[in-house]
Coordinates of N, CA, C and O in Angstrom, one line a residue:
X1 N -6.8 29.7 -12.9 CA -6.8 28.4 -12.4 C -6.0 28.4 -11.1 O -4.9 28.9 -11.1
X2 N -6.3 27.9 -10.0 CA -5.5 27.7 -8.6 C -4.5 26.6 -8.3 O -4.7 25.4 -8.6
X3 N -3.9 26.9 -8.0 CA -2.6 25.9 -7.8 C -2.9 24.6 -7.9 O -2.3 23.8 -8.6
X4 N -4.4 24.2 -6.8 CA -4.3 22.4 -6.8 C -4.8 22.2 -7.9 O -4.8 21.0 -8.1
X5 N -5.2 22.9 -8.8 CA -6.0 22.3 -10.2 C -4.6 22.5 -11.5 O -4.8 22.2 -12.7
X6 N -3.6 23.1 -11.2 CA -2.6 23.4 -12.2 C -1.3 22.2 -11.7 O -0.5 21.8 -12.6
X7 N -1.3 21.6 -9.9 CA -0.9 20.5 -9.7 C -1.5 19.7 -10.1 O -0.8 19.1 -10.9
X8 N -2.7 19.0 -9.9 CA -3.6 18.2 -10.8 C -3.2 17.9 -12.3 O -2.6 16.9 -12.6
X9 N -3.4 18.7 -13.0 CA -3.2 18.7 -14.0 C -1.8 18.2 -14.7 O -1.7 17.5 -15.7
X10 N -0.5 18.7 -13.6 CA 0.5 18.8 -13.9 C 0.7 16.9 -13.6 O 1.5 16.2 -14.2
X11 N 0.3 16.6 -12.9 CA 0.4 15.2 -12.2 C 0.0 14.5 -13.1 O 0.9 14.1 -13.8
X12 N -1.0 14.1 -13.5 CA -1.9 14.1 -14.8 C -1.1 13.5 -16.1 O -0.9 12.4 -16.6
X13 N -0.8 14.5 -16.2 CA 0.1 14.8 -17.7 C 1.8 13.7 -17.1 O 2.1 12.7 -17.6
X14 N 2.4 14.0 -16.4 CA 3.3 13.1 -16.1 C 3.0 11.9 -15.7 O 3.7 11.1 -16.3
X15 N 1.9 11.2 -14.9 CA 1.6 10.1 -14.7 C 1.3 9.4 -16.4 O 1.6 8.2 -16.5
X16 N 0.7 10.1 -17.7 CA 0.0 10.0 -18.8 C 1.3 9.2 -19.1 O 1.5 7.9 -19.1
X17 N 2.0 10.1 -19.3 CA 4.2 9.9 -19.8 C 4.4 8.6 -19.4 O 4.6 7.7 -20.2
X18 N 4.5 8.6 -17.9 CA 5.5 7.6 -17.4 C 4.7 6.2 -18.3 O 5.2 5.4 -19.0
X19 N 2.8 6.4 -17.9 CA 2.3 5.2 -18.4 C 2.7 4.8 -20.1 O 3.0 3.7 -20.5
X20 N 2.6 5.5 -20.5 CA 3.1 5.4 -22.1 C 4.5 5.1 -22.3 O 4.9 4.2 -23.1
X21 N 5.6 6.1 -21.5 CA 6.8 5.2 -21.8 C 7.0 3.9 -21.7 O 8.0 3.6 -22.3
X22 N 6.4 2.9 -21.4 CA 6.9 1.1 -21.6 C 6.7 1.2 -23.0 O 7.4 1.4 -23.9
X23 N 5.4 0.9 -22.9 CA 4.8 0.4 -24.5 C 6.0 1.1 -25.7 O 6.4 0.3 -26.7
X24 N 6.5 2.6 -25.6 CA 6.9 2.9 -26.8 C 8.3 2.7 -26.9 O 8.9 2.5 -27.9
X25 N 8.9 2.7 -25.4 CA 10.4 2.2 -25.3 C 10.7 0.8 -25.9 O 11.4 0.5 -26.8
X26 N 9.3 -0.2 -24.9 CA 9.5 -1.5 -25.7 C 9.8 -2.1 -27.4 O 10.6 -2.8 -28.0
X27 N 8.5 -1.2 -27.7 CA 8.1 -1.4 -28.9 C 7.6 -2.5 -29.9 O 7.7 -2.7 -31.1
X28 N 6.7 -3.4 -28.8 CA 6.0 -4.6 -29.1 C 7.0 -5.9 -28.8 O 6.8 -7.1 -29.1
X29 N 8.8 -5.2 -27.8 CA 9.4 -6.9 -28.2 C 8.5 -7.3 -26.5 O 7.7 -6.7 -25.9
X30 N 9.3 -8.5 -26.2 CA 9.0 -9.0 -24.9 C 10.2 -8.5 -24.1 O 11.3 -8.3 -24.4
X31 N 9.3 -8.2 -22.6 CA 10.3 -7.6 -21.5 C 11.3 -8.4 -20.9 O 11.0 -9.6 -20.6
X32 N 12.7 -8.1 -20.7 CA 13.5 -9.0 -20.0 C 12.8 -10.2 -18.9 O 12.1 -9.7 -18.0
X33 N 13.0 -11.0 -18.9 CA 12.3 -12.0 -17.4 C 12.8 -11.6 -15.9 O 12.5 -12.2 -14.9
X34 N 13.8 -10.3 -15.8 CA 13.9 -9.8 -14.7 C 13.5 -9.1 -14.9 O 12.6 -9.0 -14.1
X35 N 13.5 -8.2 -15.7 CA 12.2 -7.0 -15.0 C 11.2 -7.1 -14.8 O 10.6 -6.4 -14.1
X36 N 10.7 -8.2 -15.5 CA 8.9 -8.5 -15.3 C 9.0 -9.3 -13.8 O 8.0 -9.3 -13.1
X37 N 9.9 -9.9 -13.5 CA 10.0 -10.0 -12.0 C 10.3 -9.0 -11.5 O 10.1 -9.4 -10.4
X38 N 10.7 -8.0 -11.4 CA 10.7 -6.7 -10.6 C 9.4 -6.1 -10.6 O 8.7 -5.5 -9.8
X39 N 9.2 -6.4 -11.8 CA 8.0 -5.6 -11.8 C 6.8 -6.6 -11.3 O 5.7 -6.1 -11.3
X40 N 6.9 -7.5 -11.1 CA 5.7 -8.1 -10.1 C 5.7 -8.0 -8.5 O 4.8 -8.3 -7.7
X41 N 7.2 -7.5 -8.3 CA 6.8 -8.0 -6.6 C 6.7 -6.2 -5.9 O 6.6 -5.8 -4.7
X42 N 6.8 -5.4 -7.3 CA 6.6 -3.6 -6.8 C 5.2 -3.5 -5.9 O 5.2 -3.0 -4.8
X43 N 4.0 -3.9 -6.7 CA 3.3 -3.5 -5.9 C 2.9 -4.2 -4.7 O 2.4 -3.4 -3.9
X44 N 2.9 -5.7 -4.2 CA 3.1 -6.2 -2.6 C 3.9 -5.3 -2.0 O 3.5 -4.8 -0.9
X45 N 5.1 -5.0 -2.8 CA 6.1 -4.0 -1.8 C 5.6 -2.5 -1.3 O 5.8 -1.8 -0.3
X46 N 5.0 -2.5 -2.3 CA 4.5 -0.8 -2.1 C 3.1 -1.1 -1.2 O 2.8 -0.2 -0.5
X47 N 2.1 -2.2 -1.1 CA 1.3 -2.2 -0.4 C 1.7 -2.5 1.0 O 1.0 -1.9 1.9
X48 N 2.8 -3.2 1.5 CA 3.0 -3.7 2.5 C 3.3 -2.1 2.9 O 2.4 -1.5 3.3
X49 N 4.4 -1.4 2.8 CA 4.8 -0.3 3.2 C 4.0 0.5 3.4 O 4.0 0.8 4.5
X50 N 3.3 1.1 2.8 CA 1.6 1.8 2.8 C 1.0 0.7 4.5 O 0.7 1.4 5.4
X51 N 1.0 -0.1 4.7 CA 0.4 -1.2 5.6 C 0.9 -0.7 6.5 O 0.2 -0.3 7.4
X52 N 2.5 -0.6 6.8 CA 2.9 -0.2 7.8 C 3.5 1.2 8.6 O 4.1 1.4 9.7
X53 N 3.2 2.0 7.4 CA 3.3 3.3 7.6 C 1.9 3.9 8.7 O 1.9 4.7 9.7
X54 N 0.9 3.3 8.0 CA -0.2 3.6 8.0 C -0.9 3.1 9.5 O -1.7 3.8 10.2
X55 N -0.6 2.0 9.7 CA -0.7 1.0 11.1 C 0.5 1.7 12.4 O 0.2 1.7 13.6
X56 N 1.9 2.2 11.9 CA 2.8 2.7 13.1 C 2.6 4.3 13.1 O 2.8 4.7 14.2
X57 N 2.4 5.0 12.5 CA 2.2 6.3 12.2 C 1.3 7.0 13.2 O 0.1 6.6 13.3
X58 N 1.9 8.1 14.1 CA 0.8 8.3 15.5 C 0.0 9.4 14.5 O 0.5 9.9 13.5
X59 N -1.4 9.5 15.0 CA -2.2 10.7 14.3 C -2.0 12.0 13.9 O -2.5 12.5 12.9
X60 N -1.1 12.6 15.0 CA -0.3 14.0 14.7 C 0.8 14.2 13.7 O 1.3 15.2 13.3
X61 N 1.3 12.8 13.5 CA 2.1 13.0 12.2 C 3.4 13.0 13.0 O 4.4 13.7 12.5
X62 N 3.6 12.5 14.0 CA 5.2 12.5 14.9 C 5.5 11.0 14.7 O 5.0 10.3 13.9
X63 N 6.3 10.6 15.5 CA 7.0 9.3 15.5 C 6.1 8.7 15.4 O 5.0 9.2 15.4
X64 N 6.6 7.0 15.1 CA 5.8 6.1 15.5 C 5.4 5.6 16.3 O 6.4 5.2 16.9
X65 N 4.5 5.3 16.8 CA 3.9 4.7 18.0 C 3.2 3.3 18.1 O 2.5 3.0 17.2
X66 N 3.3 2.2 19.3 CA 2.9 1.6 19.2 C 1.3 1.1 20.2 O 1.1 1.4 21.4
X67 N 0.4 0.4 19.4 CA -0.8 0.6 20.0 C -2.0 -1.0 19.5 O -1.5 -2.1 19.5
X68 N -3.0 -0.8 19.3 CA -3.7 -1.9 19.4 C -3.6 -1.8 18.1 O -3.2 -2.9 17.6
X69 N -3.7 -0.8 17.2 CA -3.3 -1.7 15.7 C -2.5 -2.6 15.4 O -2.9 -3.5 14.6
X70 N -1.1 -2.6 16.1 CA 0.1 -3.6 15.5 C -0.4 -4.9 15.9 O 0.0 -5.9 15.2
X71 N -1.6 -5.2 17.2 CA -1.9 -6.6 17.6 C -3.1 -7.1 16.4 O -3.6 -8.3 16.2
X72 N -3.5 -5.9 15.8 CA -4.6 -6.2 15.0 C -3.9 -7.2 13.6 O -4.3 -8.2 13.0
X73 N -2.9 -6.3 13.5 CA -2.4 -6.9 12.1 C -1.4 -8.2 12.1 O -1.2 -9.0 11.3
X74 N -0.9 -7.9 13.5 CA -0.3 -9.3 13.5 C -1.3 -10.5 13.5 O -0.9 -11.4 12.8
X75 N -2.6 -10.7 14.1 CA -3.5 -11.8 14.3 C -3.7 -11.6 12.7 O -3.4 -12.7 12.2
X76 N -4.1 -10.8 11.6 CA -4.1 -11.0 10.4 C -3.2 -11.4 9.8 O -3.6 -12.0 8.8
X77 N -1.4 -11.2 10.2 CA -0.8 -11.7 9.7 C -0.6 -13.3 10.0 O -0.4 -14.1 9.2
X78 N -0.9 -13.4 11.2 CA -1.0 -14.8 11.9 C -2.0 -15.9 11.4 O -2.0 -17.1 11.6
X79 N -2.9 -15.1 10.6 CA -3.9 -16.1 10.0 C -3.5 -16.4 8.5 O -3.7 -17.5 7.9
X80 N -2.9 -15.3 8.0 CA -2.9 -15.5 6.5 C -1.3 -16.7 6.6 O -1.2 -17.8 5.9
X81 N -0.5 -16.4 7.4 CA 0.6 -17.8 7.6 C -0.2 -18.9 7.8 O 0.1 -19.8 7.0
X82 N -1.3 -19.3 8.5 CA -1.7 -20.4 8.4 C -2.7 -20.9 7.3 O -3.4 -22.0 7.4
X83 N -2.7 -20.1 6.3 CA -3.1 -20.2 4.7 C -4.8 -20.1 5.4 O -5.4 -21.1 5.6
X84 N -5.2 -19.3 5.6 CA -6.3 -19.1 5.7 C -6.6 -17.7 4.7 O -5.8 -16.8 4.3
X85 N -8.2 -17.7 4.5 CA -8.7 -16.6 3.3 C -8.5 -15.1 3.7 O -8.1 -15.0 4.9
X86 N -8.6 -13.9 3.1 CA -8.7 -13.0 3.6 C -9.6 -12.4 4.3 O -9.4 -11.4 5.0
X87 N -11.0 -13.0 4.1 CA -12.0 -12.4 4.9 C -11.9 -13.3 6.8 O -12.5 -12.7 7.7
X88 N -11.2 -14.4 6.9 CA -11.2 -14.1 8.2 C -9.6 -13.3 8.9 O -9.6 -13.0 10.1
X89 N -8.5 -13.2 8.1 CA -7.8 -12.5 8.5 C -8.5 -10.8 8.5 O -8.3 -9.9 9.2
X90 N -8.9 -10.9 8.1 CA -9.8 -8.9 8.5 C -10.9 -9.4 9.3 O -11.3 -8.5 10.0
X91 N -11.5 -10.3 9.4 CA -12.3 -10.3 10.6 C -11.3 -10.8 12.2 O -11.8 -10.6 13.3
X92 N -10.3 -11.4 12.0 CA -9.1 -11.7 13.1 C -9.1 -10.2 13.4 O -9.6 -9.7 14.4
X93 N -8.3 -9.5 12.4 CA -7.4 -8.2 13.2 C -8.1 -6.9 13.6 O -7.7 -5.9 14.1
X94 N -9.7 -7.4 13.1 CA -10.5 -6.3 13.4 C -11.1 -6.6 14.8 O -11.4 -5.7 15.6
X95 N -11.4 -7.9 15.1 CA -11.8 -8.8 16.6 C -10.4 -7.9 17.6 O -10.3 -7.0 18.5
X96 N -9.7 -8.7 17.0 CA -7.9 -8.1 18.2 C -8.3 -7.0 18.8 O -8.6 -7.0 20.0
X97 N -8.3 -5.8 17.6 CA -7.9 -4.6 17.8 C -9.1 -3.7 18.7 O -9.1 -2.9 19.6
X98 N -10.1 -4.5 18.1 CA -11.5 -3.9 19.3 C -11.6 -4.1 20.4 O -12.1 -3.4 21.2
X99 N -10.9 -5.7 20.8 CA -10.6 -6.3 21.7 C -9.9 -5.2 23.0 O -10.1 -4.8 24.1
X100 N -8.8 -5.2 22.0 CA -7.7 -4.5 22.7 C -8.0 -2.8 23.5 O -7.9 -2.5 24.7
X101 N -8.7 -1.9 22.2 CA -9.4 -0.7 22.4 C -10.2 -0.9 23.7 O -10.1 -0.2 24.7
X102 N -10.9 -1.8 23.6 CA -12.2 -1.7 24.5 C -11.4 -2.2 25.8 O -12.3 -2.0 26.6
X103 N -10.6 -2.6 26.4 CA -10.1 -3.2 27.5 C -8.8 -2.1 27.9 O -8.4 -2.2 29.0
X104 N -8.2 -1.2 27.0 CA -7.5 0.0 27.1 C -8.1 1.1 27.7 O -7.5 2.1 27.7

């Protein structure tokens, strides 16, 4: 077996763990009301960060850089402030950014 299939595997098997530890640590009582608030605002947090790694991050893997993505996401961020849906915030930051590209 080759390494990525013996990491696979190994990933696998710990991801299995971690998911099973709640349930058996718990053991059917109810979760403290802070942690179940911790534990709701993990994954926004972890999306937003993925968002902006992903958006400042130059292609080669060096610093960050700034470019027509950040104006893309801001007009998405700028729309979802003004309580509007998500499909025109991704049609906003996708207008921006092409905008931007094509006039670069």
């Amino acid at each position: 077996m080759s390494e990525v299939w013996i990491t696979i595997v190994v990933l696998a098997l710990v991801s299995a763990v971690i998911r099973a530890s709640g349930p058996v640590l718990l053991g059917g009582r109810e979760m403290p009301g802070a942690a179940r608030g911790v534990i709701a605002l993990v994954a926004p947090a972890l999306l937003a960060a993925l968002v902006v790694v992903e958006t400042l991050a130059a292609p080669e893997g060096g610093a960050f850089e700034l470019d027509a993505r950040i104006a893309g996401v801001g007009a998405a961020a700028a729309m979802l402030a003004l309580r509007r849906s998500a499909l025109p915030a991704v049609a906003a930051a996708a207008i921006v950014t092409a905008a931007l590209r094509a006039i670069s």
